[in-house]
Amino acid sequence: MGKYRGKSTTVLRPKTTQEVSEIVKWCNDRRIGIVPQGGNTGLVGGSVPLKDEVILSLSNMTQVRSFDPISGILVADAGCILQSLTDYVAPHNHIMPLDLGAKGSCQIGGNVSTNAGGLRLLRYGSLHGSVLGLEVVLPDGTILDQLTTLRKDNTGYDLKQLFIGAEGTLGIITAVSILTPPAPQASNNVILALPRFENVLPLYKTVKRQLSEILSAFEFIDRTAYDLAVKHGQGRALSEDEVEGAECFVLVETSGGKREHDEEKLNTLLESLLEADEPLINTGVMAQNPAQFSSIWALREGVTEAVSKEGKAYKYDISIPLSTFKECVDLTRERLRSKGLLSEDKVKAVMGYGHVGDGNLHLNVVANAYTEEIQDALEPFIYELVASHRGSVSAEHGIGAMKTHALHYSKNEVSVAWMKRIKAMFDPNGIMNPGKVLE
Amino acid sequence: MRPSPARLLNILVPVKRAVDYAVKIRVNAQQTGVDLNVKHSMNPFDEIAVEEAVRIRERLSKEGSEPVTITALTIGPAKSVETLRTALAMGADSAIHVEIPESAPAPEPLGVAKTIRAIVEKQKEKEAVDMVILGKQAIDDDLGQTGQMLAGLLGWGQATYASKVELDLEKKNAVVTREIDGGSEQVRVKFPMIVTTDLRLNEPRYASLPNIMKAKKKPVMKMSPADLNVSLEPQIETLKVTEPPKRVGGAKVESVDELVEKLKAAGFTAV
């Protein structure tokens, strides 16, 4: 994003867990800071050195250690790229339980360290559930081997959970054991145009009830985000009369075991939506072939790319009650307007999109340039807004270097104090990813 | 002057259900063909043909002139009706399904062209077809002959590999821009005529939900090759289908000498 620039002089690329362990031990003895780095696709500066730390890149650790096609349990080195793991399990009719825009570069170790969410969370849950075991090099060089492949294991504290989402501040994940679900035999998607945001929630309720187990994504894109995606050529746009009067869009994806069954359910749903006395939707389109399927997804997934093409982005990845999605976007826009910042040469657009199913809103502000004025208008305003709804200031992007100062908006003093105690216990010398997560 | 009576322009769009282009093709174990137990969709060139027919109607109805009827046609097993529903959802008014058994061999272009001719002749009795728009080829067999054969069988003019179609209803002809090597060519063809579509002609639309719903209620007429008195028995026998040889990975060499040595070992010599 061009926001962070490291000052490291050294990158180490170990090939084995043993090598990682030796490096970490050496650094710990000499009090040298280490920044673990995966695909470097994080959005909050978690993988960027703040001073002159050594970068420890996992990108040379790319072996799949084992895969059991019956249980679907995959054990792989941390440096495996998500897409290559997807390709690895595909012939066995399995898929990775997570999928995100950066899949071609991000690594599984980084995904776990940041507890990445993404597009399949609604269906397959968070990594806290699908990760079955981890191999971690602790800050003193000890190898913590919890690389088990058990679905059930109630034997004492579940230490691995501490490393999921710790962003490399407690140790370095070197291998992951993860449960991969069977690949759906049929997928379909539709994009629906809604006249009012207020319809999103009743629509979600209806869709959930009617599609039940085949619902695999329910994504929300407001009009500004849609227009921006179309402007920057992300996916094929709907025709003009279809988008007319639409305040926002919803993308619904189904994945199931039998095409006819899924289509019947989807068709019944769409019929009931269109024929309702007070329809929740204006209209919509349904993919007729895989090309259109990806094109419809591109309208949603491409928003991120479109935003970066349009200008400099202030990105807020927040968890808030579904009913407040629009309010938050509107209040932020109003705030910028009242400060006189809403103009072509300052803030070009304020938009919301994200995972309705997970209560996760991506609130994006596109500006011409990063300026203090805009920054001050947005923060702590947005954080306070989120805190007022008891939301999370970072739903899936993490804290990294960017949001350490905002942690207290989502976690109270007692929680932060205990986090600090855990950090001090694992890493008394503070060498692991210094300056991240905790101030 | 008294306005001339409204005359319908009747367009017939033959479409084929083919293995989707995004699917990775695999040869079956018996080496008699490819694995067909995969995602199918409308042949992309036919999708362009349906889109063009719908656009022609949109253009003409805007000017308040004669309305256009669009009939989609397919030859294939029961599942092909899905392809017709897609055509109907995109805007075709009605459809004809010439059904063949699931186990029947894939029809060849001559058989297909004769079937289309039979339909055209049958339609003459009520609404004579003025124009047949179809894909320049199907992406499964890549034969690319049906349009031309049909033109020959019917004795109609043809404009193949079209990238632009402009109609003149007064003069009853169309000016078609064709894709040719290194450029394009404009031809004028009289009605009734055949157009085969090329990639640049248009970009097919999404099927909107209201139209998908409407499509379910549009009529699909079923018939068999026997009803049309045509035979779809193949005249060609497929002996064997094989996959291309697997690409062998490259290797790094340390020096130019080593490279030359390897090239020599592989049988390459200086010219």
XYZ file of C-alpha atoms in Angstrom:
710
model
C 0.000 0.000 0.000
C 3.022 2.241 0.055
C 2.314 3.210 3.640
C 5.086 1.270 5.348
C 8.734 1.082 4.551
C 11.091 -1.201 6.429
C 14.680 -0.373 7.342
C 16.011 -3.883 7.603
C 19.295 -4.852 6.086
C 18.935 -8.592 6.490
C 16.459 -11.167 5.264
C 16.936 -14.784 6.285
C 15.185 -17.549 4.397
C 15.514 -20.780 6.354
C 14.488 -24.063 4.762
C 13.751 -26.144 7.840
C 12.187 -25.742 11.258
C 15.578 -26.577 12.767
C 17.139 -23.645 10.918
C 14.358 -21.333 12.121
C 14.985 -22.512 15.658
C 18.737 -21.831 15.429
C 18.187 -18.355 13.986
C 15.683 -17.444 16.678
C 17.927 -18.749 19.456
C 20.871 -16.786 18.096
C 18.809 -13.606 17.864
C 17.334 -14.119 21.331
C 20.783 -14.488 22.871
C 21.835 -11.219 21.262
C 18.510 -9.376 21.708
C 17.994 -8.948 17.983
C 14.426 -8.261 16.892
C 12.810 -10.577 14.347
C 9.947 -9.905 11.975
C 8.429 -13.099 10.613
C 7.235 -12.609 7.064
C 4.992 -14.705 4.861
C 3.548 -13.444 1.600
C 3.700 -9.862 2.857
C 0.094 -9.260 1.854
C -1.106 -7.948 5.224
C -2.951 -4.652 5.322
C -1.895 -3.335 8.722
C 1.879 -3.463 8.494
C 2.272 -6.580 10.638
C 5.023 -8.069 8.470
C 7.066 -4.886 8.068
C 10.057 -4.111 10.297
C 9.702 -0.848 12.172
C 13.406 -0.395 12.894
C 16.287 -2.612 11.874
C 14.880 -6.008 12.777
C 15.946 -9.118 10.932
C 13.291 -10.348 8.533
C 12.699 -14.060 8.768
C 10.937 -15.082 5.592
C 9.167 -18.441 5.510
C 9.002 -18.491 1.721
C 11.561 -21.288 1.395
C 9.512 -23.635 3.527
C 7.069 -24.924 0.958
C 6.688 -28.669 1.493
C 3.350 -30.352 1.963
C 4.101 -32.779 4.776
C 1.045 -34.976 4.488
C -2.515 -35.092 3.252
C -5.131 -37.625 4.219
C -7.795 -37.726 1.494
C -10.218 -39.508 3.802
C -10.214 -37.104 6.737
C -9.166 -34.147 4.573
C -6.439 -33.168 7.020
C -3.527 -31.361 5.424
C -0.175 -30.777 7.112
C 2.005 -28.240 5.365
C 4.986 -25.961 5.915
C 4.146 -22.385 6.809
C 5.563 -20.978 3.565
C 3.110 -22.828 1.295
C 1.146 -20.365 -0.796
C -2.600 -20.633 -0.260
C -3.321 -21.086 -3.965
C -0.776 -23.890 -4.294
C -2.396 -25.705 -1.367
C -5.777 -25.234 -3.016
C -4.309 -26.788 -6.171
C -2.710 -29.564 -4.124
C -5.949 -30.730 -2.494
C -8.160 -30.120 -5.565
C -7.474 -33.497 -7.272
C -8.551 -35.139 -4.017
C -11.832 -33.196 -4.177
C -11.070 -30.981 -1.223
C -10.752 -27.224 -0.859
C -8.984 -24.997 1.629
C -11.336 -23.718 4.333
C -10.336 -20.147 3.555
C -10.149 -18.086 0.417
C -9.147 -14.472 0.021
C -8.191 -12.011 -2.665
C -4.450 -12.402 -1.978
C -4.540 -16.198 -2.413
C -1.856 -16.171 -5.102
C 0.782 -14.671 -2.779
C -0.287 -15.140 0.820
C 1.143 -18.056 2.773
C -0.675 -20.430 5.069
C 1.601 -19.587 8.006
C 0.740 -15.931 7.626
C -2.942 -16.765 7.216
C -2.897 -18.583 10.541
C -0.719 -16.000 12.299
C -3.165 -13.296 11.323
C -6.250 -15.502 11.699
C -7.260 -14.444 8.193
C -10.998 -14.492 7.502
C -11.927 -14.085 3.878
C -14.723 -15.237 1.663
C -15.424 -18.713 2.977
C -15.675 -17.884 6.659
C -19.461 -17.900 6.584
C -19.422 -21.517 5.434
C -16.378 -23.073 7.056
C -15.821 -20.944 10.134
C -12.660 -19.264 11.369
C -9.188 -20.743 11.544
C -9.614 -21.152 15.281
C -11.827 -24.067 14.320
C -10.205 -25.494 11.200
C -6.590 -25.397 12.375
C -5.982 -28.686 14.185
C -2.348 -28.287 15.087
C 0.694 -26.063 14.790
C 4.435 -26.316 14.922
C 5.836 -23.156 16.430
C 9.362 -21.932 17.115
C 9.176 -20.074 20.418
C 11.175 -16.878 21.052
C 13.963 -18.784 22.820
C 14.371 -21.181 19.918
C 12.441 -24.084 21.445
C 10.289 -25.976 18.962
C 6.732 -26.401 20.226
C 5.425 -29.408 18.348
C 1.639 -29.490 18.455
C 1.295 -30.669 14.897
C -1.424 -33.185 15.608
C -4.198 -34.200 13.268
C -6.894 -34.792 15.851
C -10.376 -33.364 15.594
C -10.917 -33.819 19.301
C -8.225 -33.295 21.889
C -9.280 -32.023 25.296
C -5.985 -32.489 27.076
C -5.115 -29.346 28.961
C -4.799 -25.818 27.647
C -5.124 -25.428 23.899
C -1.866 -23.539 23.446
C -2.032 -23.405 19.640
C -5.001 -21.040 19.818
C -2.684 -18.387 21.282
C -0.600 -18.320 18.117
C -3.583 -18.075 15.771
C -3.920 -14.350 15.253
C -0.895 -13.433 17.394
C 0.715 -11.919 14.287
C 4.104 -13.436 15.058
C 4.492 -11.743 18.432
C 4.613 -14.971 20.444
C 6.593 -17.213 18.127
C 7.022 -18.262 14.530
C 4.563 -20.726 13.031
C 6.574 -23.142 10.896
C 3.933 -25.701 10.008
C 0.167 -26.016 10.073
C -2.225 -28.928 10.341
C -5.555 -27.883 8.894
C -8.883 -29.517 8.146
C -9.940 -29.136 4.524
C -13.623 -29.573 3.656
C -14.791 -31.643 0.666
C -15.035 -29.587 -2.512
C -18.578 -28.616 -3.425
C -19.719 -30.319 -6.626
C -21.758 -27.372 -7.784
C -21.608 -23.643 -7.181
C -23.791 -20.853 -8.350
C -24.020 -17.157 -7.707
C -26.361 -14.264 -8.136
C -25.956 -10.568 -7.611
C -29.051 -8.781 -6.373
C -29.817 -5.083 -6.662
C -31.556 -3.653 -3.600
C -33.516 -0.407 -3.476
C -32.633 0.298 0.157
C -29.981 -0.789 2.602
C -32.724 -1.551 5.109
C -33.621 -4.545 2.941
C -30.278 -6.259 3.429
C -31.114 -7.741 6.793
C -34.559 -9.145 5.958
C -33.001 -10.454 2.743
C -30.234 -12.164 4.695
C -32.833 -13.764 6.917
C -34.867 -15.031 3.972
C -31.829 -16.266 2.075
C -30.448 -18.069 5.120
C -33.727 -19.770 5.799
C -34.392 -20.867 2.236
C -30.919 -21.846 1.112
C -29.820 -23.168 4.485
C -26.829 -25.522 4.069
C -25.936 -24.513 0.509
C -25.457 -20.819 1.283
C -21.712 -20.180 1.075
C -21.387 -16.418 0.774
C -23.518 -13.376 1.419
C -21.542 -10.296 0.500
C -22.578 -6.690 0.583
C -21.417 -3.921 -1.764
C -22.778 -0.405 -1.539
C -23.471 1.622 -4.647
C -20.279 3.684 -4.405
C -18.146 0.542 -4.173
C -20.020 -1.091 -7.049
C -19.600 1.942 -9.286
C -15.905 2.083 -8.461
C -15.400 -1.623 -9.257
C -17.147 -1.151 -12.581
C -15.181 2.021 -13.321
C -11.912 0.141 -12.901
C -12.979 -2.814 -14.994
C -13.489 -5.354 -12.238
C -15.974 -7.811 -13.656
C -18.740 -7.177 -16.124
C -21.310 -4.642 -15.041
C -25.034 -5.200 -14.945
C -27.067 -3.360 -17.536
C -28.129 0.180 -16.754
C -31.794 -0.494 -16.170
C -30.858 -3.279 -13.788
C -28.764 -1.027 -11.549
C -31.135 1.920 -11.754
C -32.391 2.916 -8.350
C -30.200 0.417 -6.531
C -28.714 1.668 -3.293
C -26.655 -1.443 -2.699
C -25.963 -4.925 -3.972
C -25.768 -8.331 -2.422
C -23.845 -11.263 -3.828
C -25.170 -14.660 -2.849
C -23.168 -17.795 -3.541
C -24.337 -21.363 -3.122
C -22.150 -24.457 -2.945
C -23.534 -27.889 -2.630
C -23.322 -31.504 -3.601
C -25.857 -31.663 -6.408
C -26.475 -29.056 -9.052
C -30.137 -29.809 -9.675
C -30.909 -29.679 -5.980
C -29.081 -26.377 -5.481
C -30.620 -24.790 -8.547
C -34.091 -25.754 -7.460
C -33.569 -24.159 -4.064
C -32.030 -21.045 -5.560
C -34.805 -20.735 -8.133
C -37.515 -21.086 -5.525
C -35.815 -18.406 -3.470
C -35.485 -16.029 -6.407
C -39.062 -16.592 -7.458
C -40.334 -15.808 -3.981
C -38.145 -12.706 -3.859
C -39.381 -11.379 -7.184
C -43.006 -12.219 -6.641
C -43.271 -10.882 -3.095
C -45.879 -8.163 -2.528
C -43.205 -5.835 -1.257
C -40.087 -7.129 -2.972
C -36.826 -6.778 -1.086
C -34.899 -6.625 -4.335
C -35.236 -4.642 -7.549
C -33.754 -7.278 -9.751
C -30.535 -9.205 -10.178
C -28.610 -11.528 -12.439
C -27.639 -15.152 -12.139
C -24.462 -16.626 -13.585
C -25.180 -18.903 -16.551
C -21.666 -20.311 -16.859
C -18.336 -20.349 -15.004
C -17.137 -17.240 -16.842
C -20.097 -15.229 -15.588
C -19.673 -16.796 -12.161
C -16.169 -15.358 -11.884
C -17.253 -12.101 -13.433
C -19.909 -11.625 -10.763
C -17.379 -12.438 -8.048
C -14.954 -9.955 -9.584
C -17.451 -7.172 -8.920
C -17.070 -7.883 -5.219
C -13.465 -9.084 -4.960
C -12.279 -6.365 -7.329
C -13.413 -3.537 -5.047
C -10.109 -3.688 -3.147
C -8.120 -3.347 -6.344
C -10.414 -0.646 -7.694
C -9.969 1.340 -4.479
C -6.185 1.285 -4.805
C -6.427 2.350 -8.445
C -8.700 5.252 -7.553
C -6.424 6.813 -4.964
C -4.941 6.477 -1.506
C -7.129 4.371 0.716
C -7.875 4.603 4.394
C -9.166 1.155 5.177
C -11.169 0.241 8.223
C -12.030 -3.380 8.711
C -14.607 -3.396 11.441
C -17.059 -5.751 13.057
C -20.279 -4.012 13.978
C -23.915 -5.038 14.274
C -25.331 -5.624 10.789
C -28.026 -3.030 11.255
C -25.434 -0.267 11.693
C -23.450 -0.920 8.469
C -25.010 1.930 6.543
C -25.149 4.271 9.487
C -21.403 3.919 9.983
C -20.637 4.653 6.353
C -23.038 7.610 6.306
C -21.744 9.069 9.566
C -18.172 8.849 8.317
C -19.115 10.567 5.073
C -20.984 13.281 6.955
C -18.028 13.766 9.285
C -15.712 14.352 6.316
C -18.228 16.648 4.695
C -18.586 18.734 7.836
C -14.805 19.137 7.940
C -14.860 20.314 4.341
C -12.849 17.328 3.204
C -15.286 15.773 0.775
C -14.082 17.016 -2.602
C -12.315 15.669 -5.683
C -8.897 16.852 -4.481
C -9.268 15.556 -0.925
C -11.575 12.645 -0.193
C -13.066 11.236 -3.370
C -15.309 8.551 -1.970
C -16.504 6.855 1.181
C -17.833 3.363 0.762
C -18.775 0.187 2.545
C -18.607 -3.415 1.447
C -17.970 -6.679 3.145
C -19.174 -9.890 4.628
C -22.714 -9.463 5.909
C -22.741 -13.064 7.026
C -19.848 -12.366 9.381
C -20.917 -8.899 10.522
C -17.743 -7.546 8.973
C -17.796 -4.209 7.194
C -14.941 -2.843 5.124
C -15.247 0.888 5.460
C -13.000 2.501 2.869
C -12.176 6.147 2.385
C -10.469 6.964 -0.895
C -8.420 10.139 -0.842
C -6.187 11.901 -3.273
C -3.278 11.677 -0.848
C -2.611 10.572 2.708
C -2.855 13.732 4.823
C -2.921 14.422 8.532
C -6.089 16.423 8.122
C -7.998 13.422 6.808
C -6.350 11.101 9.289
C -7.414 13.335 12.168
C -10.941 13.538 10.868
C -11.187 9.758 10.682
C -9.397 8.749 13.839
C -10.329 8.295 16.552
C -13.787 9.123 15.171
C -14.316 5.732 13.545
C -12.806 3.835 16.452
C -15.101 5.608 18.885
C -18.038 4.878 16.629
C -17.116 1.193 16.581
C -16.584 1.141 20.331
C -20.012 2.708 20.856
C -21.511 -0.366 19.172
C -19.203 -2.718 21.097
C -17.673 -3.655 17.765
C -14.165 -4.646 16.764
C -11.710 -2.145 15.274
C -10.119 -4.975 13.339
C -12.347 -7.802 12.251
C -10.015 -9.774 10.014
C -7.000 -7.634 9.127
C -5.392 -7.707 12.569
C -3.663 -5.031 14.595
C -0.173 -5.051 13.078
C 1.686 -1.801 13.422
C -1.203 0.320 12.252
C -3.753 -0.196 14.973
C -1.806 -0.817 18.187
C -3.030 2.530 19.470
C -6.617 1.495 18.745
C -6.551 -1.853 20.486
C -8.132 -0.383 23.608
C -11.275 0.546 21.683
C -12.074 -3.153 21.388
C -10.264 -4.705 24.343
C -10.587 -3.382 27.873
C -7.737 -2.733 30.289
C -7.897 -6.132 31.924
C -7.706 -7.895 28.564
C -4.782 -5.812 27.353
C -2.942 -6.282 30.642
C -3.276 -10.053 30.355
C -2.151 -9.980 26.741
C 0.943 -8.126 27.890
C 1.597 -10.715 30.592
C 1.322 -13.536 28.068
C 3.637 -11.711 25.705
C 6.192 -11.162 28.496
C 6.053 -14.798 29.487
C 6.680 -16.163 25.983
C 9.055 -13.438 24.863
C 10.738 -11.802 27.886
C 13.307 -10.074 25.676
C 10.697 -8.676 23.305
C 12.415 -9.881 20.147
C 9.355 -11.245 18.331
C 7.839 -8.775 15.900
C 8.443 -5.770 18.175
C 5.940 -2.933 18.087
C 3.126 -5.067 16.692
C -0.241 -5.810 18.307
C 0.763 -4.422 21.722
C 2.330 -1.016 22.125
C -48.858 7.351 -47.748
C -50.397 4.356 -46.161
C -47.958 2.639 -43.792
C -46.861 -0.751 -44.991
C -48.277 -3.586 -42.897
C -46.089 -4.657 -39.992
C -43.867 -7.455 -41.124
C -42.053 -9.702 -38.698
C -38.375 -10.299 -38.983
C -37.864 -13.884 -37.931
C -34.487 -14.905 -36.614
C -33.520 -18.488 -35.904
C -30.593 -19.036 -33.557
C -29.245 -22.584 -33.353
C -27.275 -23.124 -30.134
C -25.178 -26.005 -28.869
C -24.604 -27.295 -25.375
C -20.860 -27.818 -25.036
C -18.314 -28.522 -22.319
C -17.668 -25.190 -20.669
C -14.522 -23.487 -21.846
C -13.244 -23.041 -18.304
C -13.265 -26.801 -17.697
C -9.994 -28.683 -17.933
C -10.525 -31.286 -20.653
C -9.580 -34.888 -19.870
C -9.507 -37.815 -22.301
C -11.642 -40.724 -21.125
C -10.094 -44.041 -20.153
C -11.214 -45.784 -23.363
C -9.606 -43.028 -25.472
C -12.823 -42.670 -27.449
C -13.469 -39.061 -26.473
C -13.292 -36.638 -23.566
C -14.834 -36.912 -20.124
C -18.304 -35.387 -20.494
C -19.261 -35.625 -16.850
C -18.278 -31.978 -16.346
C -19.866 -28.534 -16.368
C -21.559 -27.693 -19.658
C -22.805 -24.357 -20.896
C -23.827 -22.708 -24.130
C -21.106 -22.678 -26.793
C -19.675 -19.136 -26.406
C -20.005 -18.301 -30.116
C -23.682 -19.269 -29.949
C -24.105 -17.049 -26.920
C -22.823 -14.211 -29.090
C -25.377 -15.229 -31.718
C -28.263 -15.054 -29.231
C -27.013 -11.697 -27.964
C -26.829 -10.333 -31.513
C -30.373 -11.441 -32.282
C -31.601 -9.759 -29.094
C -29.674 -6.584 -29.928
C -31.136 -6.523 -33.422
C -34.587 -6.644 -31.885
C -33.724 -3.914 -29.380
C -32.383 -1.674 -32.131
C -35.416 -2.191 -34.328
C -38.051 -1.793 -31.666
C -36.483 1.478 -30.585
C -37.147 2.925 -33.997
C -40.729 1.822 -33.650
C -40.516 -0.345 -36.721
C -41.235 -4.006 -37.263
C -40.962 -6.330 -34.330
C -38.629 -9.268 -34.418
C -39.187 -12.818 -33.259
C -36.303 -14.919 -32.088
C -36.446 -18.691 -32.005
C -33.674 -20.671 -30.377
C -32.991 -24.192 -31.560
C -30.841 -26.959 -30.188
C -30.113 -30.560 -31.037
C -29.060 -32.698 -28.117
C -29.989 -34.877 -25.157
C -32.601 -33.941 -22.558
C -30.162 -31.741 -20.630
C -29.763 -29.434 -23.640
C -33.030 -27.829 -22.634
C -30.983 -25.880 -20.038
C -29.080 -24.264 -22.872
C -32.385 -23.284 -24.452
C -33.543 -21.797 -21.140
C -30.421 -19.658 -21.103
C -31.199 -18.467 -24.636
C -34.790 -17.752 -23.586
C -33.575 -15.884 -20.502
C -31.314 -13.768 -22.674
C -34.317 -12.800 -24.781
C -35.350 -15.484 -27.296
C -39.147 -15.775 -27.606
C -39.520 -19.497 -28.059
C -37.402 -22.561 -28.534
C -37.260 -25.843 -30.396
C -35.535 -28.872 -28.940
C -34.647 -31.677 -31.319
C -34.032 -34.365 -28.764
C -31.629 -37.242 -29.226
C -30.855 -39.978 -26.704
C -28.195 -39.357 -24.070
C -26.154 -42.214 -25.507
C -26.355 -41.015 -29.135
C -23.078 -39.985 -30.769
C -22.458 -36.258 -31.205
C -24.133 -35.059 -34.417
C -21.857 -33.976 -37.247
C -22.122 -30.612 -39.036
C -23.879 -32.033 -42.110
C -26.525 -33.731 -39.996
C -26.942 -30.565 -37.936
C -27.214 -28.402 -41.062
C -29.828 -30.740 -42.550
C -31.805 -30.608 -39.301
C -31.714 -26.821 -39.281
C -32.824 -26.826 -42.910
C -35.744 -29.058 -42.009
C -36.724 -26.617 -39.242
C -36.414 -23.646 -41.590
C -38.667 -25.405 -44.087
C -41.152 -26.343 -41.419
C -41.242 -22.725 -40.197
C -42.028 -21.532 -43.728
C -45.580 -22.683 -43.222
C -46.192 -20.030 -40.518
C -43.338 -17.552 -40.041
C -40.643 -17.823 -42.651
C -37.126 -17.466 -41.259
C -35.324 -14.406 -42.601
C -32.050 -14.913 -40.888
C -30.154 -17.709 -39.163
C -27.475 -16.488 -36.751
C -25.141 -19.104 -35.334
C -21.658 -19.457 -33.895
C -18.794 -19.764 -36.362
C -17.801 -22.979 -34.600
C -18.480 -24.997 -31.479
C -15.637 -25.075 -29.018
C -15.926 -28.824 -28.404
C -15.349 -30.231 -31.913
C -13.984 -27.047 -33.528
C -15.396 -28.133 -36.883
C -16.701 -24.741 -37.999
C -18.785 -25.978 -40.942
C -22.433 -25.906 -39.962
C -23.188 -22.330 -41.072
C -21.580 -22.774 -44.460
C -23.199 -26.149 -45.095
C -26.585 -24.724 -44.149
C -26.129 -21.846 -46.590
C -25.306 -24.395 -49.296
C -28.273 -26.619 -48.480
C -30.742 -23.717 -48.427
C -29.159 -21.843 -51.299
C -29.012 -18.698 -49.133
C -26.344 -16.048 -48.939
C -23.925 -16.188 -46.038
C -21.806 -13.725 -44.083
C -19.365 -15.679 -41.943
C -17.088 -14.569 -39.069
C -19.197 -11.477 -38.471
C -17.950 -8.665 -36.240
C -20.753 -6.246 -37.100
C -24.238 -6.695 -38.509
C -26.340 -3.789 -39.830
C -29.788 -4.462 -41.220
C -31.676 -2.557 -43.867
C -35.249 -3.749 -43.644
C -36.412 -1.580 -46.533
C -33.962 -3.099 -48.940
C -34.153 -6.463 -47.202
C -30.475 -6.907 -46.837
C -27.705 -6.676 -44.290
C -24.239 -5.171 -44.377
C -21.947 -7.431 -42.419
C -18.367 -6.727 -41.393
C -16.331 -9.914 -41.500
C -13.107 -10.822 -39.733
C -10.496 -11.759 -42.326
C -6.735 -12.180 -42.188
C -5.083 -8.863 -41.409
C -8.244 -6.760 -41.394
C -11.940 -6.772 -42.059
C -14.236 -6.952 -45.032
C -17.728 -5.574 -45.576
C -20.258 -7.591 -47.516
C -23.891 -6.982 -48.374
C -26.150 -10.023 -48.274
C -29.807 -10.278 -49.217
C -32.439 -11.848 -46.951
C -32.890 -14.674 -46.223
C -29.358 -15.160 -45.045
C -26.932 -16.943 -42.704
C -24.640 -15.099 -40.291
C -21.911 -16.850 -38.325
C -20.556 -14.945 -35.364
C -17.003 -14.102 -34.386
C -15.723 -13.010 -30.995
C -15.764 -9.258 -31.527
C -19.410 -9.059 -32.559
C -20.660 -8.328 -29.031
C -20.345 -9.173 -25.370
C -23.257 -11.339 -24.201
C -25.363 -10.043 -21.318
C -26.106 -11.588 -17.967
C -29.467 -13.254 -17.705
C -31.510 -11.084 -15.366
C -33.660 -12.713 -12.719
C -37.007 -11.488 -14.067
C -35.996 -12.787 -17.501
C -34.901 -16.137 -16.056
C -38.334 -16.431 -14.464
C -40.086 -15.425 -17.675
C -37.970 -17.914 -19.610
C -39.475 -20.766 -17.632
C -42.885 -19.937 -19.042
C -41.792 -19.556 -22.652
C -42.694 -22.426 -24.967
C -40.161 -25.112 -25.869
C -41.327 -27.353 -28.686
C -39.899 -30.859 -28.616
C -39.354 -33.007 -31.678
C -37.196 -35.881 -32.816
C -34.929 -36.190 -35.845
C -37.488 -38.674 -37.225
C -40.225 -36.016 -37.030
C -38.074 -33.908 -39.310
C -37.136 -36.812 -41.499
C -33.415 -36.320 -40.958
C -30.719 -38.702 -39.865
C -28.004 -37.762 -37.407
C -26.059 -40.981 -37.881
C -22.357 -40.094 -37.981
C -20.438 -40.602 -41.174
C -17.093 -40.331 -39.449
C -15.718 -42.801 -36.938
C -13.455 -41.522 -34.175
C -10.604 -43.995 -33.878
C -8.651 -42.621 -30.977
C -8.367 -39.504 -28.841
C -5.118 -38.832 -26.996
C -3.794 -36.076 -24.785
C -0.848 -34.029 -25.979
C 2.470 -35.222 -24.530
C 3.192 -33.821 -21.081
C 5.584 -30.917 -21.086
C 8.904 -31.905 -19.576
C 10.300 -29.387 -17.108
C 13.374 -27.377 -18.013
C 16.691 -27.382 -16.163
C 19.309 -24.786 -15.409
C 22.773 -25.188 -16.910
C 25.970 -23.843 -15.376
C 27.722 -22.672 -18.526
C 27.384 -22.106 -22.253
C 29.550 -25.164 -22.899
C 27.170 -27.308 -20.924
C 24.233 -25.885 -22.853
C 25.904 -26.678 -26.190
C 26.695 -30.155 -24.977
C 23.089 -30.754 -23.921
C 21.782 -29.437 -27.224
C 24.097 -31.787 -29.111
C 23.023 -34.674 -26.933
C 19.412 -33.836 -27.712
C 20.172 -34.065 -31.413
C 20.369 -30.345 -32.305
C 23.199 -29.386 -34.666
C 24.460 -26.080 -36.023
C 22.872 -25.046 -39.309
